[in-house]
C-alpha cells in the first residue's frame, strides 16, 4: 500500500474534525430541535448526552481508527480476533459506509438550499427579481441545480486528499465561520425581541422532559459529533502516533457543543426578532414554527426587515451555513472514498468522482420523492442508525478488541495516562455503560 496520508498538525486535525462535527447539525438542527422541544430543557439533556455518551463513543472511533490506520471496514476487521467477529466487522463497517452515504444524500439537498439562499442574497443585491424568486422557491430543478453544485464542491475537495484538500480547506473555512457567527449574534442581540428568545433558550421548563426529547437529544448529539458511521474513525486513522487522543477528543466535543450552543444564541433570539419585525412565528395552535423550514421562513423575514443591510447580513449568514455544510460533507464522503481508495485499484480521484456521483443519484431520488423519502431518510439514519452503530463500535472496543492492545493504543502519545481518570473509567464505561444506556434510550422509541 502507498504510504498513508496524515494530518500535518494537531491544529489541522482539530480543524478538520471540528469542521466535520460543526455543520448543519449545529446551526440548523440543534436550534430547530431546541425550539421544537421547548427550549432550555432540551439544551440541558443534549449537553448531558454529548458529554456522557457521545464523547466516549467518539473516543472509541478515534482509538480504533488510529490503531488500525484504515477505513471503517478494514479497521473493524483488523481488530477482530476471529472469523465470526471479522464478519461482524465487515457488516457493521459496511452499514457505516451506507449510512454515511445516505446522510450525505439528504445533507446535499439541505446544503443546496443554503447555496440557493446565498445566491439569492447576491441576485437580490443586483435586483434580479426572477432569479431571486427561482432560487428561493421550492422546485425540483432548483434542488437539482443547487444540490448538484454542492456535490461538485464536495467532490473537488475530497478528491485532493487529506492534507491538501480536507485539512487545508477546513483550516481556512472554520475560523471564517466563527467570525461570521459572532458578528451576527452581536447584531441580533441589539434588536428588539431578542431577549424573549434568549429566555426561552436559557431558562429550562422541565415539564418538557419527555422520553421523546431524550431520544431526540441522543440522536442530535451523535449526529452533531459525526458518530457511528466511521467519519471520526477515518479521521483518527490520519492522526500521528504522538497525539494525545483523550484530549483531542475532548477538544472536539467541547468545540462542537460550544458552537451548537452559540448557534442557539443566534437562532432563537433571531426568531423573536423576526416576530418583532412582523413575521409570523407561531402556528395556529400557538406553537413555535419549528420544522426543518424554520430558518428558511423566519430568517429571510428577519433579513428583509433590515432593509439593504439585510442583504449583506443574509449573504454572511448563508455563506456561514454553506461553509459549515461543506466541511461536514467532505468528511461524510471520505468514509466510502477511503474504503474504495484503500481496497480497490481505482485511486482516490476516480473513487471520489464515482462515489460522489452515486450518492448524488440517491439525492435526486429523494428530491423526486421528497414527501415520502426526505424525513424518512433523516430519521432512519440520524435517530436510529447513528446511535445503534455507535453502540456497535463501543462493543467492538469493549468486548471484541483485545484489552491489552486497546490499552497500548490509548497509551501511545500519552504515556502518563495510567494515572488519569480516563484510563480508569473509560474502558469499562464504553464496555458496559454506553451500550446499556443507548439501548435503554433507543428501544422504547420503537414501541
Ligand atoms: N456532524 C455533522 C453536522 O452536525 C453531520 C455529520 C454526520 C457529519 C455524520 C459526518 C457524519 O452537521
Short mmCIF file of C-alpha atoms and ligand atoms in Angstrom, two decimals:
data_model
loop_
_atom_site.label_atom_id
_atom_site.label_comp_id
_atom_site.label_asym_id
_atom_site.label_seq_id
_atom_site.Cartn_x
_atom_site.Cartn_y
_atom_site.Cartn_z
CA UNK A 1 0.00 0.00 0.00
CA UNK A 2 1.24 3.52 -0.75
CA UNK A 3 2.36 5.41 2.34
CA UNK A 4 -0.69 6.67 4.14
CA UNK A 5 -1.51 10.34 4.34
CA UNK A 6 -1.64 12.12 7.71
CA UNK A 7 -2.87 15.41 9.04
CA UNK A 8 0.13 17.68 9.04
CA UNK A 9 -0.50 19.13 12.51
CA UNK A 10 -2.59 18.86 15.63
CA UNK A 11 -4.42 22.06 14.70
CA UNK A 12 -5.06 20.63 11.25
CA UNK A 13 -6.76 17.60 12.79
CA UNK A 14 -8.79 19.66 15.26
CA UNK A 15 -9.95 21.95 12.45
CA UNK A 16 -10.90 19.02 10.24
CA UNK A 17 -12.63 17.03 13.00
CA UNK A 18 -14.37 20.14 14.34
CA UNK A 19 -15.20 21.02 10.73
CA UNK A 20 -16.84 17.63 10.34
CA UNK A 21 -18.70 17.93 13.61
CA UNK A 22 -19.80 21.52 13.14
CA UNK A 23 -22.32 21.62 10.37
CA UNK A 24 -25.97 21.98 9.58
CA UNK A 25 -26.49 19.80 12.65
CA UNK A 26 -25.26 22.62 14.87
CA UNK A 27 -26.62 25.67 13.14
CA UNK A 28 -29.81 24.23 11.64
CA UNK A 29 -30.55 21.01 13.57
CA UNK A 30 -29.74 21.98 17.14
CA UNK A 31 -31.62 25.29 17.31
CA UNK A 32 -34.58 23.79 15.42
CA UNK A 33 -34.76 20.84 17.80
CA UNK A 34 -34.37 23.14 20.78
CA UNK A 35 -37.29 25.24 19.55
CA UNK A 36 -39.44 22.13 18.88
CA UNK A 37 -38.65 20.63 22.26
CA UNK A 38 -39.48 23.58 24.43
CA UNK A 39 -36.15 25.37 24.73
CA UNK A 40 -33.66 25.11 27.56
CA UNK A 41 -34.74 21.67 28.85
CA UNK A 42 -33.57 20.21 25.55
CA UNK A 43 -30.28 22.09 25.79
CA UNK A 44 -29.58 20.53 29.18
CA UNK A 45 -30.34 16.97 28.10
CA UNK A 46 -28.38 17.48 24.90
CA UNK A 47 -25.27 18.56 26.78
CA UNK A 48 -25.61 15.57 29.08
CA UNK A 49 -25.84 13.22 26.08
CA UNK A 50 -22.93 14.88 24.33
CA UNK A 51 -20.52 14.53 27.22
CA UNK A 52 -21.72 11.29 28.83
CA UNK A 53 -22.46 9.20 25.73
CA UNK A 54 -21.18 10.86 22.59
CA UNK A 55 -17.71 11.74 23.89
CA UNK A 56 -16.93 8.14 24.98
CA UNK A 57 -18.20 6.88 21.61
CA UNK A 58 -16.06 9.46 19.80
CA UNK A 59 -13.04 8.16 21.70
CA UNK A 60 -13.88 4.61 20.61
CA UNK A 61 -13.79 5.71 16.96
CA UNK A 62 -10.60 7.74 17.23
CA UNK A 63 -8.78 4.94 19.04
CA UNK A 64 -9.83 2.22 16.60
CA UNK A 65 -9.00 4.46 13.64
CA UNK A 66 -5.56 5.43 14.78
CA UNK A 67 -4.66 1.89 15.73
CA UNK A 68 -5.82 0.25 12.52
CA UNK A 69 -4.90 3.15 10.20
CA UNK A 70 -7.66 2.28 7.78
CA UNK A 71 -11.24 2.92 6.70
CA UNK A 72 -14.04 1.64 8.94
CA UNK A 73 -14.49 -1.77 7.27
CA UNK A 74 -10.81 -2.70 7.15
CA UNK A 75 -10.26 -1.28 10.65
CA UNK A 76 -13.01 -3.34 12.30
CA UNK A 77 -11.81 -6.47 10.54
CA UNK A 78 -8.29 -5.70 11.68
CA UNK A 79 -9.08 -5.53 15.38
CA UNK A 80 -11.37 -8.58 15.27
CA UNK A 81 -9.63 -11.71 16.61
CA UNK A 82 -11.54 -14.45 14.73
CA UNK A 83 -13.64 -15.25 11.71
CA UNK A 84 -17.04 -14.54 13.21
CA UNK A 85 -16.03 -11.16 14.59
CA UNK A 86 -14.29 -10.29 11.32
CA UNK A 87 -17.55 -10.99 9.56
CA UNK A 88 -19.34 -8.78 12.07
CA UNK A 89 -16.71 -6.10 11.36
CA UNK A 90 -17.47 -6.21 7.66
CA UNK A 91 -21.17 -5.98 8.38
CA UNK A 92 -21.00 -3.10 10.88
CA UNK A 93 -18.41 -1.25 8.79
CA UNK A 94 -20.49 -1.80 5.66
CA UNK A 95 -23.58 -0.40 7.41
CA UNK A 96 -21.48 2.60 8.48
CA UNK A 97 -20.44 3.26 4.89
CA UNK A 98 -24.03 3.00 3.66
CA UNK A 99 -25.38 5.24 6.42
CA UNK A 100 -22.64 7.86 5.84
CA UNK A 101 -23.57 7.89 2.14
CA UNK A 102 -27.29 8.17 2.91
CA UNK A 103 -26.63 11.06 5.30
CA UNK A 104 -24.65 12.76 2.56
CA UNK A 105 -27.53 12.26 0.13
CA UNK A 106 -30.02 14.28 2.20
CA UNK A 107 -27.38 16.66 3.51
CA UNK A 108 -26.58 17.63 -0.08
CA UNK A 109 -30.19 18.72 -0.59
CA UNK A 110 -30.28 20.89 2.54
CA UNK A 111 -26.83 22.32 1.81
CA UNK A 112 -28.10 23.11 -1.69
CA UNK A 113 -30.85 25.22 -0.09
CA UNK A 114 -28.16 27.14 1.76
CA UNK A 115 -26.39 27.80 -1.54
CA UNK A 116 -29.72 28.85 -3.06
CA UNK A 117 -30.33 31.44 -0.35
CA UNK A 118 -26.71 32.54 -0.62
CA UNK A 119 -27.24 33.03 -4.36
CA UNK A 120 -30.45 34.91 -3.67
CA UNK A 121 -28.70 37.37 -1.41
CA UNK A 122 -26.47 38.18 -4.38
CA UNK A 123 -29.22 38.30 -7.03
CA UNK A 124 -31.18 40.40 -4.53
CA UNK A 125 -28.35 42.92 -4.33
CA UNK A 126 -28.36 43.07 -8.13
CA UNK A 127 -32.17 43.38 -8.17
CA UNK A 128 -32.57 40.31 -10.39
CA UNK A 129 -36.09 39.58 -9.31
CA UNK A 130 -36.92 36.47 -11.32
CA UNK A 131 -33.62 34.76 -10.49
CA UNK A 132 -34.17 35.53 -6.82
CA UNK A 133 -37.68 34.09 -6.91
CA UNK A 134 -36.48 30.96 -8.66
CA UNK A 135 -33.73 30.44 -6.09
CA UNK A 136 -35.98 30.60 -3.05
CA UNK A 137 -38.97 28.74 -4.47
CA UNK A 138 -39.01 25.01 -3.75
CA UNK A 139 -38.81 23.10 -7.02
CA UNK A 140 -37.10 20.03 -8.43
CA UNK A 141 -34.92 21.98 -10.92
CA UNK A 142 -33.80 24.37 -8.16
CA UNK A 143 -32.96 21.49 -5.80
CA UNK A 144 -31.16 19.65 -8.59
CA UNK A 145 -29.05 22.66 -9.54
CA UNK A 146 -28.04 23.79 -6.06
CA UNK A 147 -27.62 20.25 -4.66
CA UNK A 148 -25.54 19.37 -7.72
CA UNK A 149 -23.31 22.39 -7.24
CA UNK A 150 -22.78 21.48 -3.61
CA UNK A 151 -21.87 17.91 -4.52
CA UNK A 152 -19.32 19.15 -7.07
CA UNK A 153 -17.62 21.28 -4.38
CA UNK A 154 -17.54 18.29 -2.01
CA UNK A 155 -16.04 16.01 -4.65
CA UNK A 156 -13.43 18.61 -5.61
CA UNK A 157 -12.09 18.86 -2.05
CA UNK A 158 -12.18 15.15 -1.16
CA UNK A 159 -10.51 14.25 -4.47
CA UNK A 160 -7.48 16.25 -3.40
CA UNK A 161 -6.86 14.06 -0.37
CA UNK A 162 -6.26 14.65 3.32
CA UNK A 163 -3.68 17.35 3.90
CA UNK A 164 -4.04 19.18 0.57
CA UNK A 165 -7.86 19.03 0.49
CA UNK A 166 -9.68 18.27 3.72
CA UNK A 167 -7.19 19.81 6.15
CA UNK A 168 -6.36 22.84 4.05
CA UNK A 169 -9.96 23.81 3.46
CA UNK A 170 -11.16 23.08 6.99
CA UNK A 171 -8.37 25.24 8.41
CA UNK A 172 -9.34 28.13 6.15
CA UNK A 173 -13.07 27.85 6.46
CA UNK A 174 -13.63 27.14 10.17
CA UNK A 175 -12.24 30.42 11.58
CA UNK A 176 -14.27 32.33 8.99
CA UNK A 177 -17.38 30.56 10.13
CA UNK A 178 -16.88 31.51 13.78
CA UNK A 179 -16.17 35.13 12.94
CA UNK A 180 -19.35 35.47 10.85
CA UNK A 181 -21.42 33.87 13.57
CA UNK A 182 -20.16 36.15 16.32
CA UNK A 183 -20.83 39.25 14.20
CA UNK A 184 -24.38 38.09 13.55
CA UNK A 185 -25.03 37.43 17.25
CA UNK A 186 -23.82 40.89 18.18
CA UNK A 187 -26.23 42.35 15.65
CA UNK A 188 -29.23 40.23 16.66
CA UNK A 189 -28.77 40.96 20.36
CA UNK A 190 -29.16 44.68 19.77
CA UNK A 191 -32.56 44.14 18.15
CA UNK A 192 -35.98 44.34 19.84
CA UNK A 193 -37.37 40.93 20.78
CA UNK A 194 -34.00 39.24 21.23
CA UNK A 195 -34.44 38.86 24.99
CA UNK A 196 -37.63 36.79 24.68
CA UNK A 197 -35.73 34.30 22.54
CA UNK A 198 -32.86 34.27 24.95
CA UNK A 199 -35.18 33.50 27.86
CA UNK A 200 -36.72 30.53 26.04
CA UNK A 201 -33.25 29.29 25.25
CA UNK A 202 -31.69 29.63 28.66
CA UNK A 203 -34.42 29.13 31.27
CA UNK A 204 -35.39 25.45 31.39
CA UNK A 205 -39.03 24.42 31.69
CA UNK A 206 -38.67 20.88 32.96
CA UNK A 207 -42.26 19.95 32.12
CA UNK A 208 -40.94 19.34 28.60
CA UNK A 209 -38.75 16.44 29.76
CA UNK A 210 -40.37 13.54 27.88
CA UNK A 211 -38.86 10.28 26.60
CA UNK A 212 -39.08 11.57 23.02
CA UNK A 213 -36.98 14.57 23.99
CA UNK A 214 -34.27 12.24 25.30
CA UNK A 215 -34.09 10.15 22.08
CA UNK A 216 -34.05 13.34 20.03
CA UNK A 217 -31.22 14.72 22.14
CA UNK A 218 -29.25 11.47 21.84
CA UNK A 219 -29.67 11.36 18.04
CA UNK A 220 -28.77 15.01 17.80
CA UNK A 221 -25.62 14.51 19.88
CA UNK A 222 -24.47 11.58 17.72
CA UNK A 223 -25.30 13.42 14.53
CA UNK A 224 -23.56 16.55 15.67
CA UNK A 225 -20.36 14.73 16.57
CA UNK A 226 -20.49 12.80 13.26
CA UNK A 227 -20.55 9.46 15.11
CA UNK A 228 -21.34 5.87 14.25
CA UNK A 229 -20.61 5.99 10.55
CA UNK A 230 -16.81 5.89 10.58
CA UNK A 231 -16.12 9.57 9.90
CA UNK A 232 -14.23 10.14 13.13
CA UNK A 233 -12.70 6.69 12.81
CA UNK A 234 -11.16 7.54 9.45
CA UNK A 235 -10.05 11.00 10.62
CA UNK A 236 -8.43 9.25 13.60
CA UNK A 237 -6.62 6.99 11.15
CA UNK A 238 -4.84 10.03 9.71
CA UNK A 239 -3.55 11.08 13.16
CA UNK A 240 0.03 10.70 14.23
CA UNK A 241 1.09 8.24 16.93
CA UNK A 242 2.32 11.17 19.02
CA UNK A 243 -1.06 12.77 19.61
CA UNK A 244 -2.89 12.57 22.90
CA UNK A 245 -6.25 11.15 21.88
CA UNK A 246 -8.39 11.78 25.00
CA UNK A 247 -7.53 15.45 24.98
CA UNK A 248 -8.04 15.82 21.22
CA UNK A 249 -11.42 14.11 21.51
CA UNK A 250 -12.40 16.35 24.41
CA UNK A 251 -11.40 19.43 22.44
CA UNK A 252 -13.55 18.39 19.50
CA UNK A 253 -16.54 17.64 21.78
CA UNK A 254 -16.19 20.98 23.56
CA UNK A 255 -15.81 22.96 20.36
CA UNK A 256 -18.75 21.20 18.73
CA UNK A 257 -21.11 21.66 21.69
CA UNK A 258 -19.82 25.20 22.12
CA UNK A 259 -20.67 26.08 18.53
CA UNK A 260 -24.11 24.43 18.80
CA UNK A 261 -24.71 26.48 21.93
CA UNK A 262 -23.55 29.68 20.23
CA UNK A 263 -25.73 28.91 17.19
CA UNK A 264 -28.69 28.71 19.57
CA UNK A 265 -27.76 32.17 20.86
CA UNK A 266 -28.13 33.37 17.29
CA UNK A 267 -31.16 31.47 16.00
CA UNK A 268 -33.60 31.52 18.95
CA UNK A 269 -33.31 35.25 19.58
CA UNK A 270 -33.45 35.79 15.81
CA UNK A 271 -36.84 34.07 15.71
CA UNK A 272 -38.27 36.57 18.18
CA UNK A 273 -36.56 39.48 16.49
CA UNK A 274 -38.25 38.36 13.28
CA UNK A 275 -41.56 38.39 15.17
CA UNK A 276 -40.91 41.92 16.41
CA UNK A 277 -40.45 42.81 12.76
CA UNK A 278 -43.84 41.35 11.87
CA UNK A 279 -43.00 37.74 10.89
CA UNK A 280 -45.40 35.00 11.90
CA UNK A 281 -43.56 32.64 14.24
CA UNK A 282 -46.39 30.69 15.87
CA UNK A 283 -48.72 28.18 14.21
CA UNK A 284 -52.49 28.04 14.67
CA UNK A 285 -52.07 26.10 17.96
CA UNK A 286 -49.73 28.72 19.32
CA UNK A 287 -46.61 26.54 18.98
CA UNK A 288 -43.38 27.94 17.66
CA UNK A 289 -42.89 27.11 13.99
CA UNK A 290 -40.05 24.70 14.35
CA UNK A 291 -39.85 22.26 11.48
CA UNK A 292 -36.82 21.96 9.24
CA UNK A 293 -38.10 25.04 7.45
CA UNK A 294 -37.68 27.24 10.49
CA UNK A 295 -34.63 29.10 9.35
CA UNK A 296 -35.91 29.44 5.80
CA UNK A 297 -39.15 31.02 6.97
CA UNK A 298 -38.03 33.09 9.86
CA UNK A 299 -34.60 34.31 8.93
CA UNK A 300 -35.30 35.64 5.44
CA UNK A 301 -38.19 37.59 7.03
CA UNK A 302 -35.71 38.99 9.53
CA UNK A 303 -33.18 39.89 6.85
CA UNK A 304 -35.89 41.53 4.70
CA UNK A 305 -36.99 43.69 7.55
CA UNK A 306 -33.44 45.04 7.86
CA UNK A 307 -33.57 46.83 4.52
CA UNK A 308 -30.45 46.96 2.35
CA UNK A 309 -28.17 45.92 5.23
CA UNK A 310 -30.27 42.77 5.40
CA UNK A 311 -28.95 41.62 2.05
CA UNK A 312 -25.38 41.79 3.38
CA UNK A 313 -26.36 40.01 6.59
CA UNK A 314 -28.16 37.33 4.57
CA UNK A 315 -25.06 36.91 2.44
CA UNK A 316 -22.93 36.47 5.56
CA UNK A 317 -25.36 34.06 7.19
CA UNK A 318 -25.85 31.77 4.21
CA UNK A 319 -22.13 31.82 3.46
CA UNK A 320 -21.68 30.61 7.03
CA UNK A 321 -24.19 27.82 6.56
CA UNK A 322 -22.65 26.72 3.28
CA UNK A 323 -19.15 26.60 4.75
CA UNK A 324 -20.32 24.65 7.78
CA UNK A 325 -22.08 22.19 5.48
CA UNK A 326 -19.08 21.75 3.23
CA UNK A 327 -16.58 20.91 5.97
CA UNK A 328 -19.06 18.25 7.13
CA UNK A 329 -19.99 16.82 3.75
CA UNK A 330 -16.34 16.24 2.88
CA UNK A 331 -16.00 14.10 6.00
CA UNK A 332 -19.05 12.03 5.01
CA UNK A 333 -17.75 11.40 1.51
CA UNK A 334 -14.36 10.45 2.96
CA UNK A 335 -15.96 7.36 4.56
CA UNK A 336 -16.81 5.46 1.34
CA UNK A 337 -13.92 7.04 -0.56
CA UNK A 338 -11.32 5.85 1.96
CA UNK A 339 -12.74 2.33 1.66
CA UNK A 340 -12.67 2.37 -2.15
CA UNK A 341 -9.25 4.02 -2.33
CA UNK A 342 -7.72 1.54 0.10
CA UNK A 343 -9.39 -1.65 -1.04
CA UNK A 344 -9.53 -1.21 -4.82
CA UNK A 345 -7.19 0.00 -7.57
CA UNK A 346 -9.41 2.90 -8.51
CA UNK A 347 -7.24 5.59 -6.93
CA UNK A 348 -8.61 8.48 -4.89
CA UNK A 349 -9.68 10.94 -7.63
CA UNK A 350 -11.64 8.34 -9.58
CA UNK A 351 -13.13 6.77 -6.47
CA UNK A 352 -14.27 10.20 -5.27
CA UNK A 353 -15.95 11.04 -8.54
CA UNK A 354 -17.63 7.68 -8.84
CA UNK A 355 -18.96 7.55 -5.28
CA UNK A 356 -19.90 11.24 -5.22
CA UNK A 357 -21.86 10.64 -8.43
CA UNK A 358 -23.63 7.60 -6.99
CA UNK A 359 -24.58 9.42 -3.80
CA UNK A 360 -25.95 12.25 -5.90
CA UNK A 361 -28.16 9.80 -7.79
CA UNK A 362 -29.66 8.87 -4.40
CA UNK A 363 -30.09 12.60 -3.63
CA UNK A 364 -32.01 13.00 -6.88
CA UNK A 365 -34.27 10.07 -5.96
CA UNK A 366 -35.01 11.77 -2.64
CA UNK A 367 -35.69 15.07 -4.43
CA UNK A 368 -38.12 13.32 -6.79
CA UNK A 369 -39.97 11.62 -3.91
CA UNK A 370 -39.45 14.37 -1.42
CA UNK A 371 -42.59 13.96 0.69
CA UNK A 372 -42.10 10.25 1.26
CA UNK A 373 -38.33 9.97 1.43
CA UNK A 374 -36.80 13.10 2.94
CA UNK A 375 -37.99 12.81 6.55
CA UNK A 376 -37.80 9.04 6.38
CA UNK A 377 -34.10 9.01 5.43
CA UNK A 378 -33.25 11.61 8.09
CA UNK A 379 -35.00 9.67 10.86
CA UNK A 380 -33.64 6.32 9.74
CA UNK A 381 -30.05 7.50 9.58
CA UNK A 382 -29.73 10.03 12.35
CA UNK A 383 -32.23 8.98 15.02
CA UNK A 384 -31.74 5.21 14.76
CA UNK A 385 -28.72 4.16 12.72
CA UNK A 386 -26.14 6.51 14.20
CA UNK A 387 -26.71 5.67 17.89
CA UNK A 388 -27.03 1.93 17.11
CA UNK A 389 -23.84 1.87 15.04
CA UNK A 390 -22.15 3.94 17.76
CA UNK A 391 -23.22 1.23 20.18
CA UNK A 392 -21.73 -1.45 17.92
CA UNK A 393 -18.42 0.43 17.85
CA UNK A 394 -18.44 0.56 21.66
CA UNK A 395 -18.99 -3.20 21.62
CA UNK A 396 -16.05 -3.64 19.28
CA UNK A 397 -13.82 -1.66 21.60
CA UNK A 398 -15.15 -3.11 24.85
CA UNK A 399 -15.77 -6.76 24.01
CA UNK A 400 -14.07 -7.76 20.78
CA UNK A 401 -10.75 -5.96 20.67
CA UNK A 402 -8.07 -7.47 22.87
CA UNK A 403 -7.86 -5.39 26.04
CA UNK A 404 -4.05 -5.19 26.11
CA UNK A 405 -3.93 -3.80 22.58
CA UNK A 406 -6.61 -1.29 23.42
CA UNK A 407 -4.71 -0.05 26.46
CA UNK A 408 -1.48 0.12 24.45
CA UNK A 409 -3.17 2.28 21.84
CA UNK A 410 -4.59 4.70 24.42
CA UNK A 411 -1.16 4.95 25.99
CA UNK A 412 0.53 5.90 22.72
CA UNK A 413 1.02 9.65 22.61
CA UNK A 414 0.14 9.95 26.31
CA UNK A 415 2.48 7.75 28.40
CA UNK A 416 1.41 9.17 31.75
CA UNK A 417 -2.25 8.32 31.12
CA UNK A 418 -2.26 5.46 33.64
CA UNK A 419 -2.66 7.99 36.44
CA UNK A 420 -5.72 9.65 34.89
CA UNK A 421 -9.45 9.12 35.38
CA UNK A 422 -9.78 8.45 31.67
CA UNK A 423 -7.68 5.30 31.91
CA UNK A 424 -9.55 4.05 34.97
CA UNK A 425 -13.07 4.81 33.86
CA UNK A 426 -13.34 4.86 30.09
CA UNK A 427 -12.62 1.21 29.14
CA UNK A 428 -15.30 -0.10 31.49
CA UNK A 429 -17.61 2.77 30.66
CA UNK A 430 -17.70 2.07 26.89
CA UNK A 431 -17.88 -1.64 27.53
CA UNK A 432 -20.93 -1.70 29.75
CA UNK A 433 -22.41 1.67 30.48
CA UNK A 434 -22.67 3.17 26.99
CA UNK A 435 -24.27 0.18 25.26
CA UNK A 436 -26.86 -0.28 28.01
CA UNK A 437 -27.74 3.40 28.14
CA UNK A 438 -28.01 3.75 24.37
CA UNK A 439 -30.28 0.72 24.21
CA UNK A 440 -32.37 1.99 27.11
CA UNK A 441 -32.95 5.23 25.25
CA UNK A 442 -33.45 3.88 21.72
CA UNK A 443 -35.57 0.75 22.36
CA UNK A 444 -38.57 2.48 23.97
CA UNK A 445 -38.80 4.79 20.98
CA UNK A 446 -39.56 1.81 18.71
CA UNK A 447 -42.73 0.98 20.61
N1 LIG B 1 -21.79 16.50 12.33
C1 LIG B 1 -22.36 17.00 11.12
C2 LIG B 1 -23.29 18.16 11.43
O1 LIG B 1 -23.53 18.46 12.55
C3 LIG B 1 -23.09 15.95 10.37
C4 LIG B 1 -22.35 14.67 10.11
C5 LIG B 1 -22.94 13.46 10.43
C6 LIG B 1 -21.09 14.69 9.55
C7 LIG B 1 -22.28 12.27 10.19
C8 LIG B 1 -20.42 13.48 9.29
C9 LIG B 1 -21.01 12.26 9.61
O2 LIG B 1 -23.82 18.77 10.55
#
